[in-house]
Amino acid sequence: MNLLFKLLRQNVSLVQIVGFFLVNLLGGFIVLSGLQGYRDFSSFAASDDNILSTGNVVITKPVTTAQTLGSMLGLNTRFSKREIKELADYPSVTAVGEFVAARFEIRAVLTLGNSRMSTDIFLEAVPDEFIVGEYEPVGDDRRQWSAALDDKVIPIILPRNYINLYNFGFATSNGMPQISDNLLKSFPLQLHFSTPRGRVTYEARICGLTNRINTILVPWDFMQAANKKYSPEEKTDVSRLILKTKAGESNDSLLEFLSAKGYIIEGDSSHIRLQTMVYGILFVVIGIGMLFSLSAFFMLVMSILLLIEKNKEKIANLYAMGYSARQASCPYLYMTAMVDVAVWLCAALLATFLYPLFSGMISDLSPGFVPESLLGMWGIAAVMALLFVIMHGIVVCRRVNGICRYN
Amino acid sequence: MIDSIVFDNVTMKAFADVPRQGAPSMLWNTKSVFRKGLSYLIESESGSGKSSFCSYVCGLRNDYTGKISFLSNGTAVPVDSAAASVPLRQRAIATMFQELRLFPELSSLDNVMLKNRITGYMSQKEICDMLSRLGLGEYIHTLCGRMSLGQQQRVAFVRTLCQPADFILLDEPVSHLDDTNAGIMAQMLRERVEKDNVGVIVTSIGYRLPYEYDCVVRL
């Protein structure tokens, strides 16, 4: 190999090789960082309750004056079975859940020292699969989200804006103490259910706060059992739905679909738009990186073809004296493989050192953001290097074979 | 192992439409057999197809009509593609090209070693000894590009011997050599023939390699 390399390395343009190396290094770094960012972001968006989470979307129908006046005539804000099926069939919707409200009166009582406060409240439930990851636990409360009718204590989830409303609206203007999340957890809150059989009392354990579902939630099974046992009424129609959307996908089209149907999205849908924007930025970044890498790929192709062209006579002479096309290709195959592997190795190393600086900044801004392992990125670098080696190898072999043939 | 090369009604495509002047060729458009162990001198003036003949025999060109067969114990060895001709050049037909095909940027020793590394036929010492016998002992590290044509011819000859062979094909091997060096070259060839019983085919336009030919073929 040494003699052959000594012969065929002549005319190698170092400037072209360095040019390829630098452009592909930049492209490779951007691609690998972009893909790692995509992976981290997708996992982040699919996991915890956070501002960027895909999360769930709660929808209702608009309440109009006509409906208010016409409710007796049958105008209502309920979702029909057909409408629910249509939503369930929408491509980016993975599940549709119904809100079930308590069909009996409930009074919440809070006793603090000698003072006793009470108010009528309502409880609702959604299927448990929609609860997973949808709330932030109060303190370290991550106990099971379930309760049976004969339990004494039932877990509940409050909307965070209730607490915010109290802390920053009521408490400050009325000289009342503000409530921290941890304090909230220890509140002795009692729920009195008024049922045909009399009053039933439960201790409520506030186990979490949610930004997404604007209601007081209890476990699904508990609510079903309570309605069945404590309410003589039949099941009521559904006027609020919760949709689970696919993680890792832009949900802009879903928002347009819901808007076209005249449904109202509860709360703020800006997280979905923000998510779409982040995905858009990531795609652009990855696209730019791919463009750099592809340019570099073709730069090396041109460079190597030029080199082979300059050495065409030498290759023909090698062939005439007994070398096979494969043997004559070896120096070029070896050279391109070395450069390809080196460049992707360096790109992966660069991304390994520089990407954590970026992901660290995101983690600081959004504590729920936990970067994934970089092993996947190394796998992609290895695949890309292999792909480049194979593609460059094919180009080299085809050209050298073109020289090593009958004259 | 190739023991004979058969030219069956072969002619160059370039000659197809050109009426031949003078005496008929003993090679083209007829049947000729070259046997291992015998020596042949192919003699003619320029332009009668000597180098083309060499290219056909070693499988570098196929611009001819008719059929060239390589026989081993009476059985044809298939050489029906450019790739299939590679083993032929590596192990059966050793060719010294008229245009030499040396690499000017490599030394004389490296030029020979470049071939020897794929055949592994000789040691570096044997190669140096052969170069020395041909008066190139002091030039083994000299770049071929800086050597005279006669010196380059001798390097190309040594390179030709650096492989196992059934036939040795020398295309005008002494066109730039003096009698002394031509004689040494002929002696080295004799030694190789005695050792391996190879067939020898030498071409010439007048000045011959001083060798005992069994057959002279006029093109």
XYZ file of C-alpha atoms in Angstrom:
626
model
C 0.000 0.000 0.000
C 2.827 2.387 0.816
C 4.352 2.327 -2.672
C 0.965 2.550 -4.317
C -0.049 5.368 -2.017
C 3.254 7.099 -2.682
C 2.512 6.892 -6.402
C -1.152 7.879 -6.381
C -1.183 10.473 -3.613
C 0.557 12.881 -5.955
C -1.742 15.640 -7.147
C -3.758 15.352 -3.924
C -4.979 18.869 -3.223
C -4.624 19.535 0.489
C -6.659 22.724 0.127
C -9.594 20.762 -1.295
C -9.376 18.096 1.398
C -9.164 20.701 4.172
C -12.057 22.577 2.563
C -14.176 19.433 2.519
C -13.171 18.663 6.084
C -14.118 22.070 7.451
C -17.410 22.383 5.569
C -18.449 18.846 6.487
C -17.313 19.378 10.069
C -19.591 22.397 10.316
C -22.455 20.591 8.555
C -21.983 17.438 10.599
C -21.873 19.389 13.839
C -25.078 21.250 12.970
C -26.868 18.069 11.852
C -25.836 16.088 14.926
C -26.647 18.926 17.333
C -29.951 19.567 15.556
C -30.955 15.908 15.712
C -29.934 15.675 19.346
C -31.941 18.840 20.006
C -34.921 17.297 18.219
C -34.586 14.143 20.306
C -34.283 16.054 23.575
C -37.120 18.362 22.697
C -39.442 15.545 21.619
C -38.783 13.680 24.814
C -39.266 16.901 26.791
C -42.491 17.715 24.945
C -43.835 14.211 25.475
C -43.017 13.910 29.140
C -43.720 16.380 31.882
C -46.105 19.210 32.352
C -44.189 22.154 31.021
C -44.753 25.179 28.903
C -43.526 23.375 25.776
C -45.329 20.121 26.351
C -47.560 18.789 23.630
C -49.920 18.035 26.486
C -53.620 17.751 26.181
C -56.072 20.137 24.639
C -59.394 20.798 26.329
C -62.161 21.916 24.012
C -65.728 23.138 24.393
C -68.334 24.613 22.155
C -68.958 28.358 22.359
C -71.820 29.528 24.555
C -73.932 32.047 22.654
C -76.960 34.053 23.644
C -79.032 32.043 21.228
C -77.964 28.886 22.972
C -78.738 30.365 26.366
C -82.203 31.336 25.242
C -82.686 28.256 23.138
C -81.509 25.640 25.605
C -85.086 24.775 26.198
C -85.547 24.303 22.482
C -82.753 21.848 22.257
C -79.825 24.123 21.393
C -76.895 23.069 23.508
C -73.113 22.863 23.716
C -72.914 19.083 23.911
C -70.704 16.963 21.683
C -72.461 14.332 19.632
C -71.035 10.841 19.177
C -70.304 11.676 15.545
C -68.342 14.761 16.549
C -66.368 12.791 19.124
C -65.552 10.112 16.534
C -64.478 12.766 14.046
C -62.072 14.183 16.619
C -60.780 10.741 17.546
C -60.084 10.015 13.870
C -58.047 13.189 13.379
C -54.448 12.150 12.547
C -52.603 14.029 15.285
C -55.161 13.114 17.986
C -54.226 9.914 19.797
C -57.069 9.818 22.295
C -60.279 11.645 23.194
C -61.502 11.764 26.769
C -64.776 13.028 28.190
C -65.159 15.196 31.248
C -67.479 13.604 33.791
C -68.875 15.939 36.442
C -70.231 14.950 39.840
C -73.982 14.668 39.660
C -74.494 15.618 43.296
C -73.823 18.669 45.466
C -70.441 19.041 47.078
C -69.357 21.380 49.800
C -65.708 21.994 50.600
C -64.836 22.852 54.177
C -61.485 24.221 55.310
C -60.818 24.419 59.017
C -57.865 26.545 60.120
C -57.653 26.861 63.884
C -60.941 28.324 65.059
C -62.006 29.636 61.687
C -64.004 27.461 59.354
C -64.555 28.332 55.722
C -66.861 26.486 53.414
C -68.051 26.821 49.857
C -69.946 24.848 47.224
C -67.625 23.402 44.660
C -67.810 21.011 41.750
C -65.640 18.026 40.911
C -64.838 16.531 37.570
C -62.855 13.590 36.286
C -61.136 12.692 33.056
C -59.737 9.249 32.174
C -56.527 8.658 34.099
C -54.375 8.400 30.945
C -54.884 12.149 30.504
C -53.652 12.875 33.991
C -50.224 11.271 33.586
C -47.671 14.051 33.394
C -50.335 16.712 33.320
C -49.821 18.098 36.778
C -46.926 19.105 38.936
C -46.956 17.259 42.216
C -47.251 19.340 45.312
C -44.049 18.802 47.279
C -42.880 15.258 46.772
C -46.378 13.859 46.413
C -46.256 11.247 43.671
C -48.543 8.721 45.281
C -50.948 6.708 43.233
C -53.722 8.612 41.504
C -56.634 6.458 42.591
C -59.279 6.143 45.281
C -62.176 3.877 46.106
C -65.547 4.917 47.457
C -64.866 3.494 50.892
C -61.506 5.284 51.219
C -61.375 8.075 53.743
C -58.960 10.203 51.743
C -59.217 11.039 48.054
C -56.546 12.752 45.954
C -57.520 15.906 44.067
C -55.767 18.136 41.579
C -56.427 21.875 41.557
C -55.892 24.277 38.686
C -52.869 26.424 39.398
C -54.748 29.553 38.431
C -57.085 29.043 41.444
C -54.092 29.326 43.745
C -52.672 32.212 41.741
C -56.009 33.976 41.915
C -56.023 33.602 45.691
C -52.344 34.425 46.251
C -52.086 37.386 43.933
C -55.678 38.633 43.906
C -57.589 37.877 47.056
C -54.849 37.392 49.668
C -52.862 40.540 48.855
C -55.919 42.789 48.768
C -57.470 41.348 51.940
C -54.362 41.059 54.088
C -54.514 37.286 54.092
C -51.379 35.112 54.096
C -50.273 33.714 50.746
C -50.140 29.956 50.385
C -47.099 28.038 49.186
C -47.393 24.718 47.340
C -46.062 22.805 50.336
C -48.479 24.489 52.687
C -51.307 23.656 50.328
C -50.474 20.005 50.640
C -51.091 20.071 54.382
C -54.452 21.871 54.163
C -57.154 19.979 56.086
C -59.762 20.115 53.354
C -62.967 18.197 53.734
C -65.473 17.389 51.000
C -69.088 16.826 51.964
C -71.178 15.046 49.358
C -74.927 15.598 49.619
C -76.484 12.362 48.504
C -80.000 10.914 48.714
C -78.655 8.714 51.504
C -77.351 11.642 53.508
C -74.032 13.425 53.808
C -70.813 11.592 53.001
C -67.513 13.140 54.043
C -64.058 12.613 52.582
C -60.670 14.085 53.392
C -59.179 15.683 50.273
C -55.452 15.365 49.665
C -54.259 18.068 47.279
C -51.691 16.117 45.379
C -51.042 18.395 42.447
C -51.599 21.590 40.524
C -52.179 21.785 36.810
C -51.881 24.479 34.196
C -53.809 22.571 31.580
C -57.090 21.317 32.936
C -59.120 24.089 34.397
C -61.197 22.167 36.917
C -60.936 20.308 40.198
C -60.093 16.732 39.350
C -60.633 13.483 41.195
C -59.729 9.996 39.969
C -61.897 8.648 37.129
C -62.915 5.395 38.804
C -63.856 7.202 41.998
C -66.045 9.657 40.113
C -67.792 6.897 38.168
C -68.477 4.944 41.338
C -69.612 8.049 43.249
C -72.028 9.108 40.508
C -73.433 5.631 40.323
C -73.920 5.356 44.058
C -74.784 8.896 45.134
C -76.794 10.207 42.154
C -80.163 9.040 40.964
C -79.662 10.854 37.650
C -78.712 9.119 34.490
C -75.511 9.906 32.706
C -75.450 13.434 31.332
C -74.166 14.474 27.926
C -70.619 15.568 27.318
C -69.923 19.240 26.823
C -66.178 19.240 27.414
C -63.585 17.005 25.797
C -59.918 16.459 26.392
C -57.730 15.506 23.431
C -54.334 13.849 23.649
C -52.110 14.954 20.779
C -49.126 13.216 19.248
C -45.779 14.156 20.713
C -43.040 15.246 18.340
C -45.410 16.674 15.736
C -46.522 20.102 14.784
C -50.119 20.677 15.926
C -50.820 23.750 13.867
C -53.184 21.871 11.585
C -55.143 20.569 14.596
C -55.583 24.110 15.859
C -56.873 25.140 12.429
C -59.216 22.143 12.345
C -60.653 22.941 15.784
C -61.018 26.577 14.864
C -62.797 25.670 11.604
C -65.204 23.486 13.583
C -65.968 26.417 15.872
C -64.637 24.673 18.972
C -62.993 26.694 21.670
C -59.679 25.650 23.150
C -59.653 26.193 26.874
C -56.832 28.183 28.300
C -53.888 29.218 26.207
C -52.881 27.331 23.071
C -49.646 29.285 22.795
C -47.703 26.252 24.045
C -48.762 24.382 20.928
C -47.730 27.275 18.712
C -44.461 27.580 20.618
C -43.867 23.861 20.149
C -44.552 24.157 16.429
C -42.131 27.058 16.252
C -39.385 25.146 18.070
C -39.849 22.165 15.726
C -39.747 24.552 12.769
C -36.481 26.073 13.975
C -35.000 22.613 14.557
C -35.981 21.468 11.054
C -34.420 24.569 9.528
C -31.225 24.056 11.546
C -31.018 20.367 10.576
C -31.777 21.317 6.963
C -28.959 23.864 6.903
C -26.598 21.296 8.408
C -27.632 18.723 5.805
C -27.043 21.298 3.078
C -23.518 21.891 4.359
C -22.853 18.156 4.599
C -24.245 17.458 1.142
C -22.162 20.288 -0.329
C -19.104 18.858 1.392
C -19.963 15.383 0.124
C -20.070 16.579 -3.471
C -16.980 18.695 -2.894
C -15.046 15.540 -1.983
C -16.612 13.676 -4.909
C -15.414 16.365 -7.310
C -12.044 16.505 -5.638
C -11.508 12.757 -5.797
C -12.753 12.535 -9.402
C -10.337 15.281 -10.344
C -7.533 13.461 -8.581
C -8.358 10.187 -10.362
C -8.513 12.068 -13.663
C -5.060 13.509 -13.041
C -3.756 10.030 -12.236
C -5.646 8.312 -15.032
C -2.509 7.282 -16.896
C -0.895 5.872 -13.775
C -4.000 3.816 -13.005
C -4.049 2.527 -16.591
C -0.362 1.557 -16.269
C -0.987 -0.202 -12.967
C -3.794 -2.118 -14.606
C -1.545 -3.041 -17.560
C 1.128 -4.433 -15.241
C -1.299 -6.676 -13.389
C -3.168 -4.603 -10.801
C -6.904 -5.168 -10.599
C -9.273 -2.190 -10.557
C -9.967 -2.898 -6.883
C -6.280 -2.882 -6.011
C -5.753 0.347 -7.953
C -8.729 1.919 -6.146
C -7.353 1.118 -2.705
C -5.477 4.374 -2.027
C -8.514 6.442 -2.978
C -10.905 4.264 -0.998
C -8.582 4.402 1.978
C -8.164 8.157 1.697
C -11.872 8.969 1.373
C -12.757 6.551 4.164
C -10.175 8.110 6.477
C -11.375 11.633 5.741
C -15.062 10.666 6.084
C -14.573 8.836 9.371
C -12.314 11.584 10.738
C -14.747 14.345 9.861
C -17.789 12.639 11.419
C -15.740 11.647 14.448
C -14.651 15.262 14.910
C -18.211 16.509 14.310
C -19.509 14.105 16.972
C -16.751 15.150 19.381
C -17.491 18.812 18.733
C -21.209 18.241 19.302
C -20.454 16.227 22.457
C -18.538 19.162 23.918
C -20.587 22.076 22.591
C -24.166 20.753 22.630
C -24.290 20.381 26.442
C -23.525 24.115 26.721
C -26.664 24.820 24.713
C -28.818 22.195 26.427
C -27.526 23.456 29.796
C -28.879 26.909 28.974
C -32.271 25.409 28.071
C -32.248 23.374 31.304
C -31.616 26.543 33.284
C -34.555 28.249 31.610
C -36.850 25.250 31.815
C -35.988 22.953 34.721
C -38.038 20.057 33.316
C -35.730 19.866 30.295
C -33.425 16.889 30.810
C -31.075 16.184 27.872
C -31.129 12.641 26.536
C -28.007 10.491 26.297
C -25.607 11.494 23.529
C -25.165 7.852 22.524
C -27.889 8.173 19.908
C -26.039 11.102 18.374
C -22.863 8.995 18.162
C -24.897 6.285 16.478
C -26.135 8.777 13.896
C -22.554 10.018 13.359
C -21.426 6.421 12.786
C -24.264 5.809 10.315
C -23.501 9.045 8.458
C -19.789 8.198 8.313
C -20.618 4.746 6.981
C -23.000 6.227 4.419
C -20.369 8.716 3.258
C -17.705 5.982 3.071
C -19.999 3.731 1.012
C -21.145 6.511 -1.331
C -17.631 7.826 -1.875
C -16.421 4.250 -2.334
C -19.014 3.670 -5.052
C -17.937 6.862 -6.855
C -14.247 5.874 -6.672
C -14.824 2.290 -7.806
C -17.021 3.328 -10.725
C -14.454 5.823 -11.991
C -11.453 3.512 -11.577
C -13.396 0.674 -13.211
C -14.016 3.058 -16.093
C -10.270 3.379 -16.557
C -9.460 -0.309 -16.029
C -11.235 -1.727 -19.055
C -10.478 -2.717 -22.635
C -8.932 0.195 -24.486
C -1.206 -22.612 -16.341
C -1.385 -21.595 -20.012
C 0.465 -23.919 -22.349
C -0.534 -22.404 -25.699
C -2.070 -19.274 -27.190
C -4.124 -19.762 -30.330
C -4.840 -16.980 -32.826
C -7.736 -18.151 -34.954
C -8.396 -15.936 -37.969
C -7.650 -12.842 -35.899
C -7.230 -9.452 -37.454
C -7.236 -5.929 -36.131
C -10.465 -4.054 -36.756
C -8.319 -1.162 -37.965
C -7.037 -3.396 -40.791
C -10.464 -4.643 -41.823
C -11.065 -2.092 -44.556
C -7.444 -1.573 -45.586
C -6.195 -3.819 -48.420
C -2.896 -5.411 -47.427
C 0.215 -4.593 -49.449
C 3.038 -7.089 -50.058
C 3.383 -10.617 -48.698
C 0.537 -12.105 -46.625
C 0.874 -11.913 -42.827
C 1.850 -15.085 -40.983
C -0.305 -14.001 -38.020
C -3.336 -11.991 -39.087
C -6.265 -13.730 -40.773
C -4.763 -17.168 -40.300
C -4.364 -19.707 -37.531
C -1.263 -19.400 -35.374
C -0.352 -21.240 -32.196
C 2.246 -20.051 -29.675
C 3.456 -22.842 -27.414
C 4.982 -22.713 -23.987
C 8.694 -23.618 -24.015
C 9.291 -22.263 -27.515
C 10.583 -18.857 -28.554
C 9.105 -16.661 -31.261
C 10.349 -13.550 -32.970
C 7.666 -11.389 -34.503
C 9.266 -9.173 -37.009
C 7.912 -6.449 -39.244
C 8.134 -2.797 -40.073
C 6.278 -0.139 -38.028
C 2.499 -0.032 -38.147
C 1.893 -3.661 -38.909
C 0.323 -4.417 -35.498
C 3.121 -5.733 -33.249
C 2.078 -3.691 -30.209
C -1.581 -4.453 -30.904
C -0.663 -8.145 -30.959
C 0.988 -7.760 -27.528
C -2.069 -5.893 -26.144
C -4.376 -8.648 -27.418
C -2.238 -11.384 -25.878
C -2.125 -9.745 -22.436
C -5.839 -8.855 -22.521
C -5.631 -5.079 -22.613
C -7.450 -4.618 -25.893
C -10.195 -6.443 -27.772
C -10.532 -4.393 -30.953
C -10.065 -7.410 -33.191
C -12.136 -9.916 -35.101
C -11.578 -13.668 -34.882
C -10.743 -15.571 -31.714
C -7.824 -15.706 -29.332
C -7.790 -18.764 -27.053
C -5.624 -19.496 -24.047
C -5.320 -23.250 -23.612
C -4.376 -25.204 -20.561
C -3.938 -28.934 -21.296
C -6.160 -28.489 -24.307
C -8.914 -26.713 -22.368
C -9.722 -23.058 -23.061
C -9.198 -20.710 -20.120
C -12.035 -18.168 -20.291
C -10.772 -14.615 -20.683
C -13.975 -12.933 -21.756
C -13.810 -9.651 -19.889
C -11.367 -6.973 -18.846
C -11.586 -8.137 -15.223
C -10.875 -11.753 -16.256
C -7.656 -10.652 -17.943
C -6.173 -9.410 -14.641
C -5.105 -12.856 -13.341
C -3.688 -13.568 -16.787
C -1.334 -10.590 -16.464
C -0.525 -11.375 -12.831
C 0.355 -15.055 -13.259
C 0.550 -16.187 -16.894
C 1.639 -13.501 -19.344
C 4.546 -11.225 -18.371
C 4.680 -8.262 -20.715
C 7.354 -5.675 -21.358
C 5.567 -2.856 -23.163
C 7.153 -0.914 -25.977
C 6.167 2.326 -24.217
C 7.614 0.794 -20.998
C 4.803 2.138 -18.730
C 7.196 3.054 -15.943
C 6.398 5.660 -13.310
C 8.857 8.543 -13.636
C 8.216 9.759 -10.079
C 9.374 6.442 -8.574
C 12.920 5.077 -8.379
C 13.948 2.118 -10.536
C 13.766 -0.192 -7.519
C 10.313 1.127 -6.526
C 9.068 0.644 -10.078
C 10.015 -3.014 -9.903
C 8.840 -3.432 -6.305
C 5.457 -1.955 -7.213
C 4.850 -4.999 -9.373
C 6.602 -7.446 -7.078
C 4.290 -6.448 -4.202
C 1.321 -8.001 -6.022
C 3.160 -11.077 -7.293
C 5.584 -11.578 -4.393
C 7.748 -13.416 -6.878
C 11.215 -12.157 -5.921
C 13.037 -10.809 -2.922
C 14.312 -7.248 -2.928
C 17.869 -8.646 -3.018
C 17.147 -10.670 -6.138
C 15.681 -7.589 -7.786
C 18.715 -5.483 -6.840
C 21.002 -8.217 -8.213
C 19.148 -8.260 -11.516
C 19.280 -4.471 -11.797
C 23.021 -4.640 -11.027
C 23.607 -7.252 -13.740
C 22.084 -4.825 -16.208
C 24.402 -2.049 -15.030
C 21.862 -0.242 -12.872
C 23.385 -1.038 -9.457
C 24.142 2.595 -8.844
C 20.776 3.735 -10.080
C 18.380 1.671 -7.987
C 17.281 4.760 -6.054
C 17.333 7.085 -9.043
C 13.951 8.290 -10.250
C 13.055 6.682 -13.550
C 12.118 10.087 -14.933
C 15.791 11.062 -14.681
C 17.115 7.939 -16.437
C 17.912 7.467 -20.125
C 15.575 5.447 -22.336
C 18.074 2.611 -22.413
C 18.235 2.498 -18.605
C 14.463 2.638 -18.405
C 14.243 -0.262 -20.859
C 16.408 -2.357 -18.566
C 14.263 -1.452 -15.520
C 11.128 -2.436 -17.454
C 12.751 -5.754 -18.377
C 13.534 -6.561 -14.731
C 9.995 -5.626 -13.797
C 8.674 -8.026 -16.461
C 10.581 -10.905 -14.916
C 9.115 -10.164 -11.480
C 6.158 -12.486 -11.758
C 5.262 -16.100 -12.367
C 4.686 -16.613 -16.116
C 3.953 -19.148 -18.808
C 4.816 -16.674 -21.555
C 7.134 -13.694 -21.570
C 6.159 -11.062 -24.082
C 8.810 -8.472 -24.969
C 7.725 -5.652 -27.264
C 10.871 -4.221 -28.907
C 12.931 -4.751 -25.748
C 16.310 -3.613 -27.064
C 15.369 -0.681 -29.257
C 17.499 1.671 -27.106
C 20.151 -0.770 -25.902
C 23.744 -1.415 -26.848
C 24.885 -4.914 -27.803
C 26.427 -5.630 -24.398
C 23.257 -4.874 -22.442
C 21.119 -6.625 -25.054
C 23.355 -9.678 -24.581
C 22.984 -9.578 -20.789
C 19.221 -9.257 -21.189
C 19.182 -12.284 -23.526
C 21.257 -14.273 -21.026
C 18.871 -13.444 -18.170
C 15.981 -14.502 -20.369
C 17.687 -17.825 -21.134
C 18.143 -18.463 -17.404
C 14.474 -17.804 -16.793
C 13.446 -20.101 -19.657
C 15.698 -22.844 -18.315
C 14.198 -22.404 -14.865
C 10.484 -22.237 -15.760
C 10.296 -23.468 -19.358
C 8.372 -20.352 -20.334
C 7.399 -19.435 -23.873
C 9.081 -16.306 -25.229
C 7.577 -13.918 -27.763
C 9.784 -11.018 -28.831
C 8.894 -8.318 -31.358
C 11.339 -6.348 -33.413
C 11.433 -3.815 -36.231
C 14.978 -4.736 -37.165
C 17.338 -4.702 -34.213
C 16.689 -8.043 -32.515
C 17.249 -9.272 -29.028
C 20.174 -11.685 -29.597
C 18.330 -14.916 -28.742
C 17.856 -18.387 -30.219
C 14.376 -18.236 -31.786
C 12.484 -21.382 -32.690
C 10.232 -19.503 -35.043
C 10.218 -16.159 -36.832
C 6.805 -14.733 -37.657
C 6.502 -12.013 -40.271
C 3.498 -9.772 -39.772
